[in-house]
Amino acid sequence: MTHRILILGGTTEARQLAGKLARRADLSVTLSLAGRTESPVAQGVPVRTGGFGGAEGLAAYLGQERIHLLIDATHPYAARISANAAEAASQTGVPIFALRRSGWEPVAGDRWTLVDSVAEAAQALGAAPRRVFLAIGRQEASAFEVAPQHRYLIRSVDPVEPKLAVPDATYILSRGPFPEANERVLLETHGIDAIVSKNSGGEATYGKIAAARALGIEVIMVRRSPLPDVPSAETVDQLAEMVDHFFGPVAERGV
């Protein structure tokens, strides 16, 4: 029997998990991407792009495609998608697993200011002009138009369109991972004195946090929103093991 798995992705881990599971002869894996990234990395498995139309739309898809397992491997800040996934699984009775990478924890030397939203981060920068590195992607960059007194360095995978309505903004297009040594050069070159970051967790984007610590730079850290309580694992290997146990062992393709 072929077991059909839908992975809600958009993260490096989702792609890695899809590739790992696709090696099993009894699994048919589809990776769903929201379509927010204009030039996604090649995935290696069939890809579905675009939204489903909320929990109801996702539930309908699970039924139409006879999905046996739903895996939420979205970004830690895709709270709405995670909520829709949990609701759709509940409506249809389709089992759901989640890949939940652990968040970063502050260590000695870190200067973190914790906030609950990007809008709150804009306020936390204060009234005095600062040189700010926005490392939150392009989706919410416009929230900083309320603080035009700062000079902004904005990094994203895709262009920020429209550009921010602020007098001084520099844009960098780049895809991680970002090593600490490179991040330190970036911060020093641009004279950055504050970083705005989400607590994404993982190693790919931790370089800026380590570099900020070394340089004594403040990090305005946006906390994660609560996510649904579903069976989860922190790593690709752990989640793949959960899937193996769920469906039972089978020989890998080509073995």
Coordinates of N, CA and C in Angstrom, one line a residue:
M1 N 0.8 -1.2 0.0 CA 0.0 0.0 0.0 C 0.9 1.2 0.0
T2 N 0.5 2.2 -0.8 CA 1.2 3.5 -0.8 C 0.5 4.5 0.1
H3 N 1.3 5.0 1.1 CA 0.8 6.0 2.0 C 1.0 7.4 1.5
R4 N 0.0 8.2 1.5 CA 0.1 9.5 0.9 C 0.3 10.6 2.0
I5 N 1.4 11.3 1.9 CA 1.8 12.3 2.9 C 1.8 13.7 2.3
L6 N 1.1 14.6 3.0 CA 1.2 16.1 2.6 C 2.1 16.8 3.6
I7 N 3.1 17.4 3.2 CA 4.0 18.2 4.0 C 3.7 19.7 3.7
L8 N 3.3 20.4 4.7 CA 3.2 21.9 4.6 C 4.6 22.5 4.9
G9 N 5.2 23.1 3.8 CA 6.6 23.5 4.0 C 6.9 24.9 3.9
G10 N 8.0 25.2 3.3 CA 8.5 26.6 3.3 C 9.8 26.8 4.1
T11 N 10.3 25.7 4.7 CA 11.5 25.7 5.5 C 12.5 24.7 4.9
T12 N 13.8 25.0 5.2 CA 14.8 24.0 4.7 C 14.5 22.6 5.3
E13 N 14.1 22.6 6.5 CA 13.8 21.3 7.1 C 12.7 20.5 6.4
A14 N 11.7 21.3 5.9 CA 10.6 20.6 5.2 C 11.1 19.9 3.9
R15 N 12.0 20.6 3.2 CA 12.6 20.0 2.0 C 13.4 18.8 2.4
Q16 N 14.2 18.9 3.4 CA 15.0 17.8 3.8 C 14.2 16.6 4.2
L17 N 13.1 16.9 5.0 CA 12.2 15.8 5.4 C 11.5 15.1 4.2
A18 N 11.1 15.9 3.2 CA 10.4 15.4 2.0 C 11.4 14.5 1.3
G19 N 12.6 14.9 1.2 CA 13.6 14.0 0.5 C 13.9 12.7 1.2
K20 N 13.9 12.8 2.5 CA 14.2 11.7 3.4 C 13.0 10.6 3.3
L21 N 11.8 11.2 3.4 CA 10.6 10.3 3.3 C 10.4 9.7 1.9
A22 N 10.8 10.5 0.9 CA 10.6 10.0 -0.5 C 11.4 8.8 -0.8
R23 N 12.4 8.5 0.0 CA 13.2 7.3 -0.3 C 12.5 6.0 0.1
R24 N 11.4 6.2 0.9 CA 10.7 5.0 1.2 C 9.7 4.6 0.1
A25 N 9.8 3.3 -0.4 CA 9.0 2.9 -1.5 C 7.5 3.0 -1.3
D26 N 7.1 2.9 0.0 CA 5.6 2.9 0.3 C 5.0 4.3 0.5
L27 N 5.8 5.3 0.4 CA 5.3 6.7 0.7 C 5.3 7.5 -0.6
S28 N 4.2 8.2 -0.8 CA 4.0 9.2 -1.8 C 3.9 10.6 -1.2
V29 N 4.9 11.4 -1.4 CA 5.1 12.7 -0.6 C 4.8 13.9 -1.6
T30 N 4.0 14.8 -1.1 CA 3.7 16.0 -1.8 C 4.1 17.2 -0.8
L31 N 4.9 18.1 -1.3 CA 5.3 19.3 -0.5 C 4.5 20.5 -0.9
S32 N 3.8 21.1 0.0 CA 3.0 22.3 -0.3 C 3.8 23.6 0.2
L33 N 3.9 24.5 -0.8 CA 4.5 25.8 -0.5 C 3.5 26.9 -0.6
A34 N 3.6 27.9 0.3 CA 2.6 29.0 0.3 C 2.7 29.9 -0.9
G35 N 3.9 29.9 -1.5 CA 4.1 30.7 -2.7 C 4.6 32.1 -2.4
R36 N 5.0 32.3 -1.1 CA 5.5 33.7 -0.7 C 6.9 34.0 -1.3
T37 N 7.7 32.9 -1.5 CA 9.0 33.1 -2.0 C 9.0 32.9 -3.5
E38 N 9.5 33.9 -4.3 CA 9.3 33.9 -5.7 C 10.2 32.9 -6.4
S39 N 11.3 32.6 -5.8 CA 12.3 31.6 -6.4 C 12.6 30.5 -5.4
P40 N 11.7 29.6 -5.2 CA 12.0 28.6 -4.2 C 13.0 27.6 -4.6
V41 N 13.8 27.1 -3.7 CA 14.8 26.1 -4.0 C 14.1 24.8 -4.6
A42 N 14.7 24.2 -5.5 CA 14.2 22.9 -6.1 C 14.0 21.9 -4.9
Q43 N 12.9 21.2 -4.9 CA 12.5 20.4 -3.8 C 12.7 18.9 -3.9
G44 N 12.7 18.4 -5.1 CA 13.0 17.0 -5.3 C 11.8 16.0 -5.1
V45 N 10.6 16.6 -4.8 CA 9.4 15.8 -4.8 C 8.3 16.7 -5.4
P46 N 7.1 16.1 -5.7 CA 6.0 16.9 -6.3 C 5.7 18.1 -5.4
V47 N 5.5 19.3 -5.9 CA 5.2 20.5 -5.2 C 3.9 21.1 -5.5
R48 N 3.1 21.4 -4.5 CA 1.9 22.2 -4.7 C 2.1 23.6 -4.2
T49 N 1.8 24.6 -5.0 CA 2.1 26.0 -4.6 C 0.8 26.8 -4.4
G50 N 0.7 27.6 -3.3 CA -0.5 28.4 -3.1 C -1.3 27.9 -1.9
G51 N -2.2 28.8 -1.4 CA -3.0 28.5 -0.2 C -4.1 27.5 -0.5
F52 N -4.8 27.1 0.5 CA -5.8 26.1 0.4 C -7.2 26.7 0.6
G53 N -7.3 27.9 1.2 CA -8.5 28.5 1.5 C -8.9 28.2 2.9
G54 N -8.0 28.4 3.8 CA -8.3 28.2 5.3 C -8.4 26.7 5.6
A55 N -8.8 26.5 6.9 CA -8.9 25.1 7.4 C -9.9 24.3 6.6
E56 N -11.0 24.9 6.1 CA -12.0 24.1 5.4 C -11.4 23.7 4.0
G57 N -10.7 24.6 3.4 CA -10.1 24.2 2.1 C -9.0 23.1 2.2
L58 N -8.3 23.2 3.3 CA -7.2 22.2 3.5 C -7.9 20.8 3.8
A59 N -9.0 20.9 4.6 CA -9.7 19.7 4.9 C -10.3 19.0 3.7
A60 N -10.8 19.8 2.8 CA -11.3 19.3 1.5 C -10.2 18.7 0.7
Y61 N -9.0 19.3 0.7 CA -7.9 18.7 -0.1 C -7.5 17.4 0.5
L62 N -7.4 17.3 1.8 CA -7.0 16.1 2.5 C -7.9 14.9 2.1
G63 N -9.2 15.2 2.0 CA -10.2 14.2 1.6 C -10.1 13.9 0.1
Q64 N -10.0 14.9 -0.7 CA -9.9 14.7 -2.2 C -8.7 13.8 -2.6
E65 N -7.6 14.2 -1.9 CA -6.3 13.5 -2.3 C -6.0 12.2 -1.5
R66 N -7.0 11.9 -0.6 CA -6.9 10.7 0.2 C -5.5 10.7 1.0
I67 N -5.2 11.8 1.7 CA -4.0 11.9 2.4 C -4.1 11.1 3.7
H68 N -3.0 10.3 4.0 CA -3.0 9.5 5.2 C -2.3 10.2 6.4
L69 N -1.4 11.2 6.1 CA -0.7 11.9 7.2 C -0.4 13.3 6.7
L70 N -0.7 14.2 7.6 CA -0.4 15.6 7.4 C 0.8 16.0 8.3
I71 N 1.8 16.7 7.7 CA 2.9 17.1 8.4 C 3.1 18.6 8.3
D72 N 3.0 19.3 9.4 CA 3.2 20.8 9.5 C 4.7 21.1 9.7
A73 N 5.4 21.4 8.6 CA 6.8 21.8 8.7 C 7.0 23.2 8.3
T74 N 6.0 24.1 8.6 CA 6.1 25.5 8.2 C 7.0 26.2 9.2
H75 N 7.2 27.5 8.9 CA 8.1 28.4 9.7 C 7.5 28.5 11.1
P76 N 8.3 28.6 12.1 CA 7.7 28.8 13.5 C 6.8 30.0 13.6
Y77 N 6.9 31.0 12.7 CA 6.0 32.2 12.8 C 4.8 32.1 11.9
A78 N 4.6 30.9 11.2 CA 3.4 30.7 10.4 C 2.2 30.2 11.2
A79 N 1.9 31.0 12.3 CA 0.9 30.5 13.3 C -0.4 30.2 12.7
R80 N -0.9 31.0 11.7 CA -2.2 30.8 11.1 C -2.3 29.5 10.3
I81 N -1.2 29.3 9.6 CA -1.2 28.0 8.8 C -1.2 26.8 9.7
S82 N -0.4 26.9 10.8 CA -0.3 25.8 11.8 C -1.7 25.6 12.4
A83 N -2.4 26.7 12.7 CA -3.7 26.5 13.3 C -4.7 25.9 12.3
N84 N -4.6 26.3 11.1 CA -5.5 25.7 10.0 C -5.2 24.3 9.8
A85 N -3.9 23.9 9.9 CA -3.5 22.5 9.7 C -4.1 21.6 10.8
A86 N -4.0 22.1 12.1 CA -4.5 21.4 13.2 C -6.0 21.2 13.1
E87 N -6.7 22.3 12.7 CA -8.2 22.3 12.6 C -8.6 21.3 11.5
A88 N -7.9 21.4 10.3 CA -8.2 20.5 9.2 C -8.0 19.0 9.6
A89 N -7.0 18.7 10.3 CA -6.7 17.4 10.8 C -7.8 16.9 11.7
S90 N -8.2 17.8 12.6 CA -9.3 17.5 13.5 C -10.6 17.2 12.8
Q91 N -10.9 18.0 11.8 CA -12.2 17.9 11.0 C -12.2 16.6 10.2
T92 N -11.1 16.2 9.7 CA -11.1 15.0 8.8 C -10.7 13.7 9.5
G93 N -10.0 13.8 10.7 CA -9.5 12.6 11.3 C -8.2 12.2 10.7
V94 N -7.6 13.0 9.9 CA -6.3 12.7 9.3 C -5.2 13.0 10.4
P95 N -4.3 12.0 10.7 CA -3.3 12.3 11.7 C -2.4 13.4 11.3
I96 N -1.9 14.1 12.3 CA -1.0 15.3 12.0 C 0.2 15.2 12.9
F97 N 1.4 15.4 12.3 CA 2.7 15.6 13.0 C 3.2 17.0 12.7
A98 N 4.0 17.5 13.6 CA 4.6 18.9 13.3 C 6.1 18.8 13.6
L99 N 6.8 19.5 12.7 CA 8.2 19.7 12.9 C 8.4 21.1 13.6
R100 N 8.8 21.1 14.8 CA 8.9 22.3 15.6 C 10.4 22.5 16.1
R101 N 11.2 23.2 15.3 CA 12.5 23.4 15.8 C 12.5 24.3 17.0
S102 N 13.4 24.0 18.0 CA 13.4 24.8 19.2 C 13.9 26.2 19.0
G103 N 13.5 27.1 19.8 CA 13.9 28.5 19.6 C 15.3 28.7 20.2
W104 N 15.9 29.9 19.9 CA 17.1 30.2 20.5 C 16.9 30.7 22.0
E105 N 17.9 30.5 22.8 CA 17.9 30.9 24.2 C 19.0 31.9 24.4
P106 N 18.7 33.0 25.1 CA 19.8 34.0 25.3 C 20.9 33.4 26.2
V107 N 22.2 33.7 25.9 CA 23.3 33.3 26.7 C 24.0 34.5 27.2
A108 N 25.0 34.3 28.1 CA 25.8 35.4 28.6 C 26.4 36.3 27.5
G109 N 26.2 37.6 27.6 CA 26.7 38.5 26.6 C 25.6 39.0 25.7
D110 N 24.5 38.2 25.6 CA 23.4 38.7 24.7 C 22.7 39.9 25.3
R111 N 22.3 40.8 24.4 CA 21.5 42.0 24.8 C 20.2 41.9 24.1
W112 N 19.3 41.1 24.6 CA 18.0 40.9 23.9 C 16.9 41.8 24.6
T113 N 16.1 42.4 23.7 CA 14.8 43.0 24.2 C 13.7 42.2 23.6
L114 N 12.9 41.6 24.4 CA 11.9 40.7 23.9 C 10.6 41.4 23.7
V115 N 10.0 41.2 22.5 CA 8.7 41.9 22.2 C 7.8 40.8 21.6
D116 N 6.5 41.1 21.5 CA 5.5 40.2 21.1 C 5.1 40.3 19.6
S117 N 5.5 41.3 18.9 CA 5.1 41.5 17.5 C 6.1 42.4 16.8
V118 N 6.1 42.4 15.5 CA 7.0 43.3 14.7 C 6.6 44.7 15.0
A119 N 5.3 45.0 15.1 CA 4.9 46.4 15.4 C 5.5 46.9 16.7
E120 N 5.5 46.0 17.7 CA 6.1 46.3 19.0 C 7.6 46.5 18.9
A121 N 8.2 45.8 18.0 CA 9.7 45.9 17.7 C 10.0 47.3 17.2
A122 N 9.1 47.8 16.3 CA 9.4 49.1 15.7 C 9.3 50.2 16.8
Q123 N 8.4 50.0 17.8 CA 8.4 51.0 18.9 C 9.6 50.8 19.8
A124 N 10.0 49.6 20.0 CA 11.1 49.3 21.0 C 12.4 49.9 20.5
L125 N 12.6 50.3 19.2 CA 13.8 50.9 18.8 C 14.0 52.3 19.4
G126 N 12.9 52.9 19.8 CA 13.0 54.2 20.5 C 13.0 55.4 19.5
A127 N 13.0 56.6 20.1 CA 12.9 57.8 19.3 C 14.2 58.2 18.7
A128 N 15.3 58.0 19.3 CA 16.6 58.5 18.8 C 17.0 57.7 17.5
P129 N 17.5 58.3 16.5 CA 17.9 57.6 15.3 C 18.9 56.5 15.5
R130 N 18.7 55.4 14.9 CA 19.6 54.3 15.1 C 19.9 53.7 13.7
R131 N 20.9 52.8 13.6 CA 21.2 52.1 12.4 C 20.8 50.6 12.6
V132 N 19.7 50.3 12.0 CA 19.0 49.0 12.3 C 19.1 48.0 11.2
F133 N 19.4 46.8 11.5 CA 19.4 45.7 10.6 C 18.1 44.9 10.8
L134 N 17.2 45.0 9.8 CA 16.0 44.2 9.8 C 16.2 42.9 9.2
A135 N 16.2 41.8 10.0 CA 16.4 40.5 9.5 C 15.1 39.6 9.8
I136 N 14.0 40.2 9.2 CA 12.7 39.5 9.5 C 12.0 39.1 8.1
G137 N 12.8 39.2 7.0 CA 12.2 39.0 5.7 C 11.4 40.2 5.2
R138 N 10.7 40.0 4.1 CA 10.1 41.2 3.5 C 8.6 41.3 3.9
Q139 N 8.0 40.3 4.4 CA 6.5 40.3 4.6 C 6.1 41.5 5.5
E140 N 6.8 41.7 6.6 CA 6.4 42.7 7.6 C 7.3 43.9 7.7
A141 N 8.2 44.1 6.7 CA 9.1 45.2 6.8 C 8.4 46.6 6.9
S142 N 7.2 46.6 6.2 CA 6.5 47.9 6.2 C 6.1 48.4 7.6
A143 N 6.1 47.5 8.6 CA 5.7 48.0 9.9 C 6.7 49.0 10.5
F144 N 7.9 49.1 9.9 CA 8.9 50.1 10.4 C 8.8 51.5 9.7
E145 N 7.8 51.7 8.9 CA 7.5 53.0 8.3 C 7.1 54.0 9.4
V146 N 6.6 53.4 10.5 CA 6.2 54.3 11.6 C 7.4 54.9 12.3
A147 N 8.6 54.4 12.0 CA 9.8 54.9 12.7 C 10.8 55.3 11.6
P148 N 10.5 56.4 10.8 CA 11.4 56.8 9.7 C 12.7 57.5 10.1
Q149 N 12.8 57.7 11.4 CA 14.1 58.4 11.8 C 15.3 57.5 11.8
H150 N 15.1 56.2 11.7 CA 16.2 55.2 11.7 C 16.7 55.0 10.3
R151 N 18.0 54.5 10.2 CA 18.5 54.1 8.9 C 18.4 52.5 8.9
Y152 N 17.8 52.0 7.9 CA 17.5 50.6 7.8 C 18.4 49.8 6.8
L153 N 18.9 48.6 7.2 CA 19.5 47.7 6.4 C 18.5 46.5 6.4
I154 N 18.0 46.1 5.2 CA 16.9 45.1 5.1 C 17.4 44.0 4.2
R155 N 17.3 42.8 4.8 CA 17.8 41.6 4.0 C 16.5 40.7 3.8
S156 N 16.4 40.2 2.6 CA 15.3 39.3 2.3 C 15.7 38.4 1.1
V157 N 15.0 37.3 0.9 CA 15.2 36.4 -0.2 C 14.7 37.1 -1.5
D158 N 13.5 37.7 -1.4 CA 12.9 38.3 -2.6 C 12.9 39.9 -2.3
P159 N 12.8 40.7 -3.4 CA 12.7 42.1 -3.2 C 11.6 42.6 -2.3
V160 N 11.8 43.6 -1.6 CA 10.8 44.3 -0.8 C 10.1 45.3 -1.7
E161 N 8.8 45.0 -2.1 CA 8.0 45.8 -3.0 C 6.7 46.1 -2.4
P162 N 6.2 47.3 -2.3 CA 7.0 48.5 -2.6 C 8.1 48.7 -1.6
K163 N 9.1 49.5 -1.9 CA 10.1 49.9 -1.0 C 9.5 50.7 0.2
L164 N 10.2 50.6 1.3 CA 9.7 51.3 2.5 C 9.7 52.8 2.3
A165 N 8.6 53.4 2.9 CA 8.5 54.9 2.8 C 9.3 55.5 3.9
V166 N 10.6 55.3 3.9 CA 11.5 55.9 4.9 C 12.6 56.6 4.1
P167 N 13.3 57.6 4.6 CA 14.3 58.3 3.9 C 15.6 57.5 3.6
D168 N 15.9 56.5 4.5 CA 17.2 55.9 4.4 C 17.1 54.4 4.6
A169 N 17.1 53.6 3.5 CA 17.0 52.2 3.6 C 17.9 51.5 2.5
T170 N 18.6 50.5 2.9 CA 19.5 49.8 2.0 C 18.9 48.3 2.0
Y171 N 18.9 47.8 0.8 CA 18.3 46.4 0.6 C 19.3 45.4 0.2
I172 N 19.3 44.2 0.8 CA 20.2 43.2 0.4 C 19.3 41.9 0.1
L173 N 19.5 41.3 -1.1 CA 18.9 40.1 -1.5 C 19.8 39.0 -1.2
S174 N 19.5 38.0 -0.4 CA 20.3 36.9 0.0 C 19.6 35.8 0.6
R175 N 20.0 34.6 0.4 CA 19.4 33.4 1.0 C 20.5 32.7 1.9
G176 N 20.1 32.4 3.1 CA 21.0 31.7 4.1 C 21.4 30.4 3.6
P177 N 22.3 29.7 4.4 CA 22.8 30.1 5.7 C 23.7 31.3 5.7
F178 N 23.8 32.0 6.9 CA 24.7 33.1 7.1 C 25.7 32.9 8.2
P179 N 26.9 32.6 7.9 CA 27.9 32.3 8.9 C 28.2 33.5 9.8
E180 N 28.6 33.2 11.0 CA 28.8 34.3 12.0 C 29.9 35.3 11.5
A181 N 30.9 34.8 10.9 CA 32.0 35.7 10.5 C 31.5 36.7 9.4
N182 N 30.7 36.2 8.5 CA 30.1 37.1 7.4 C 29.2 38.1 8.0
E183 N 28.4 37.6 9.0 CA 27.4 38.5 9.7 C 28.2 39.6 10.4
R184 N 29.3 39.3 11.0 CA 30.0 40.3 11.8 C 30.6 41.4 10.9
V185 N 31.1 41.0 9.7 CA 31.5 41.9 8.7 C 30.4 42.8 8.2
L186 N 29.2 42.2 8.0 CA 28.0 43.0 7.6 C 27.7 44.0 8.6
L187 N 27.6 43.6 9.9 CA 27.2 44.5 10.9 C 28.2 45.7 11.1
E188 N 29.5 45.3 11.0 CA 30.5 46.4 11.2 C 30.5 47.3 10.0
T189 N 30.4 46.8 8.8 CA 30.5 47.6 7.6 C 29.3 48.7 7.6
H190 N 28.2 48.3 8.1 CA 27.0 49.2 8.0 C 26.8 49.9 9.4
G191 N 27.7 49.7 10.3 CA 27.6 50.4 11.6 C 26.4 50.1 12.3
I192 N 25.9 48.9 12.3 CA 24.6 48.5 12.9 C 24.7 48.6 14.4
D193 N 23.7 49.2 15.0 CA 23.6 49.3 16.5 C 22.4 48.6 17.1
A194 N 21.5 48.1 16.2 CA 20.3 47.3 16.6 C 19.9 46.3 15.5
I195 N 19.5 45.1 16.0 CA 19.0 44.1 15.0 C 17.6 43.8 15.4
V196 N 16.7 43.7 14.4 CA 15.4 43.2 14.7 C 15.3 41.8 14.1
S197 N 14.9 40.8 14.9 CA 15.0 39.4 14.5 C 13.8 38.7 15.1
K198 N 13.3 37.6 14.4 CA 12.4 36.7 14.9 C 13.2 35.5 15.5
N199 N 12.6 34.8 16.5 CA 13.3 33.7 17.1 C 13.1 32.5 16.3
S200 N 13.7 32.4 15.2 CA 13.5 31.3 14.2 C 14.0 30.0 14.7
G201 N 15.1 30.0 15.5 CA 15.7 28.8 15.9 C 16.6 28.3 14.8
G202 N 17.3 27.2 15.0 CA 18.1 26.5 14.0 C 19.5 27.3 13.8
E203 N 20.3 26.7 13.0 CA 21.7 27.2 12.8 C 21.8 28.1 11.6
A204 N 20.9 28.0 10.6 CA 21.1 28.8 9.4 C 21.2 30.3 9.5
T205 N 20.4 30.8 10.5 CA 20.4 32.3 10.6 C 20.9 32.7 12.0
Y206 N 21.5 31.8 12.8 CA 22.0 32.2 14.1 C 23.2 33.0 14.1
G207 N 23.9 33.1 12.9 CA 25.1 33.8 12.8 C 25.0 35.3 13.3
K208 N 23.9 35.9 12.9 CA 23.7 37.3 13.3 C 23.6 37.5 14.8
I209 N 23.0 36.5 15.5 CA 22.8 36.6 16.9 C 24.1 36.4 17.6
A210 N 24.9 35.5 17.1 CA 26.3 35.3 17.7 C 27.2 36.5 17.4
A211 N 27.1 37.1 16.2 CA 27.8 38.3 15.8 C 27.4 39.5 16.7
A212 N 26.1 39.6 16.9 CA 25.6 40.7 17.8 C 26.2 40.6 19.2
R213 N 26.2 39.4 19.7 CA 26.8 39.2 21.0 C 28.2 39.6 21.1
A214 N 29.0 39.2 20.1 CA 30.4 39.5 20.0 C 30.7 41.0 19.9
L215 N 29.8 41.8 19.3 CA 29.9 43.2 19.0 C 29.2 44.0 20.1
G216 N 28.4 43.4 21.0 CA 27.7 44.1 22.0 C 26.5 44.9 21.4
I217 N 25.9 44.3 20.3 CA 24.7 45.0 19.7 C 23.4 44.5 20.2
E218 N 22.5 45.4 20.4 CA 21.2 45.0 21.0 C 20.4 44.2 19.9
V219 N 19.7 43.2 20.3 CA 18.8 42.5 19.4 C 17.3 42.6 19.9
I220 N 16.5 43.2 19.1 CA 15.0 43.2 19.4 C 14.5 41.9 18.9
M221 N 14.1 41.0 19.8 CA 13.7 39.7 19.5 C 12.2 39.5 19.6
V222 N 11.6 39.2 18.4 CA 10.1 39.0 18.4 C 9.8 37.5 18.8
R223 N 9.0 37.4 19.9 CA 8.7 36.1 20.4 C 7.8 35.4 19.5
R224 N 7.8 34.0 19.6 CA 6.9 33.2 18.8 C 5.5 33.3 19.4
S225 N 4.5 33.1 18.5 CA 3.1 32.9 19.0 C 2.9 31.5 19.4
P226 N 1.9 31.2 20.3 CA 1.6 29.8 20.7 C 1.1 29.1 19.5
L227 N 1.6 27.8 19.4 CA 1.2 26.9 18.3 C 0.3 25.8 18.8
P228 N -0.5 25.1 17.9 CA -1.3 24.0 18.4 C -0.6 22.9 19.0
D229 N -1.2 22.2 19.9 CA -0.5 21.1 20.6 C -0.8 19.8 19.8
V230 N 0.1 19.5 19.0 CA 0.0 18.2 18.2 C 1.3 17.5 18.3
P231 N 1.3 16.2 18.1 CA 2.6 15.4 18.2 C 3.7 16.0 17.3
S232 N 4.8 16.2 17.9 CA 5.9 17.0 17.2 C 7.2 16.5 17.5
A233 N 8.2 16.9 16.7 CA 9.6 16.6 16.9 C 10.4 17.8 16.5
E234 N 11.6 17.9 17.1 CA 12.4 19.1 16.9 C 13.3 19.0 15.6
T235 N 13.6 17.8 15.2 CA 14.6 17.7 14.1 C 14.0 16.8 13.0
V236 N 14.5 16.9 11.8 CA 14.1 16.1 10.6 C 14.2 14.6 10.9
D237 N 15.4 14.2 11.5 CA 15.6 12.8 11.8 C 14.6 12.3 12.8
Q238 N 14.3 13.1 13.8 CA 13.3 12.6 14.8 C 11.9 12.5 14.2
L239 N 11.5 13.4 13.3 CA 10.2 13.3 12.7 C 10.1 12.2 11.7
A240 N 11.2 11.9 11.0 CA 11.2 10.8 10.1 C 11.1 9.5 10.8
E241 N 11.7 9.5 12.0 CA 11.5 8.3 12.9 C 10.1 8.1 13.3
M242 N 9.4 9.2 13.6 CA 8.0 9.1 14.0 C 7.1 8.6 12.9
V243 N 7.5 9.0 11.6 CA 6.7 8.5 10.5 C 7.0 7.0 10.3
D244 N 8.3 6.6 10.5 CA 8.6 5.2 10.3 C 7.8 4.3 11.3
H245 N 7.7 4.8 12.5 CA 6.9 4.1 13.5 C 5.5 4.1 13.2
F246 N 5.0 5.2 12.6 CA 3.6 5.3 12.3 C 3.1 4.3 11.2
F247 N 4.0 4.2 10.2 CA 3.6 3.4 9.1 C 4.3 2.0 9.1
G248 N 5.2 1.8 10.0 CA 5.9 0.5 10.1 C 7.1 0.5 9.2
P249 N 8.1 -0.3 9.5 CA 9.3 -0.3 8.7 C 9.1 -0.8 7.3
V250 N 9.9 -0.3 6.4 CA 9.9 -0.8 5.0 C 11.2 -0.6 4.4
A251 N 11.6 -1.3 3.4 CA 12.9 -1.1 2.7 C 12.9 0.2 1.9
E252 N 14.0 0.9 1.9 CA 14.1 2.1 1.1 C 14.2 1.8 -0.4
R253 N 13.8 2.9 -1.2 CA 13.9 2.7 -2.6 C 15.3 2.3 -3.0
G254 N 15.3 1.4 -4.0 CA 16.6 1.0 -4.6 C 17.4 0.0 -3.7
V255 N 16.9 -0.4 -2.5 CA 17.6 -1.2 -1.6 C 17.1 -2.7 -1.9

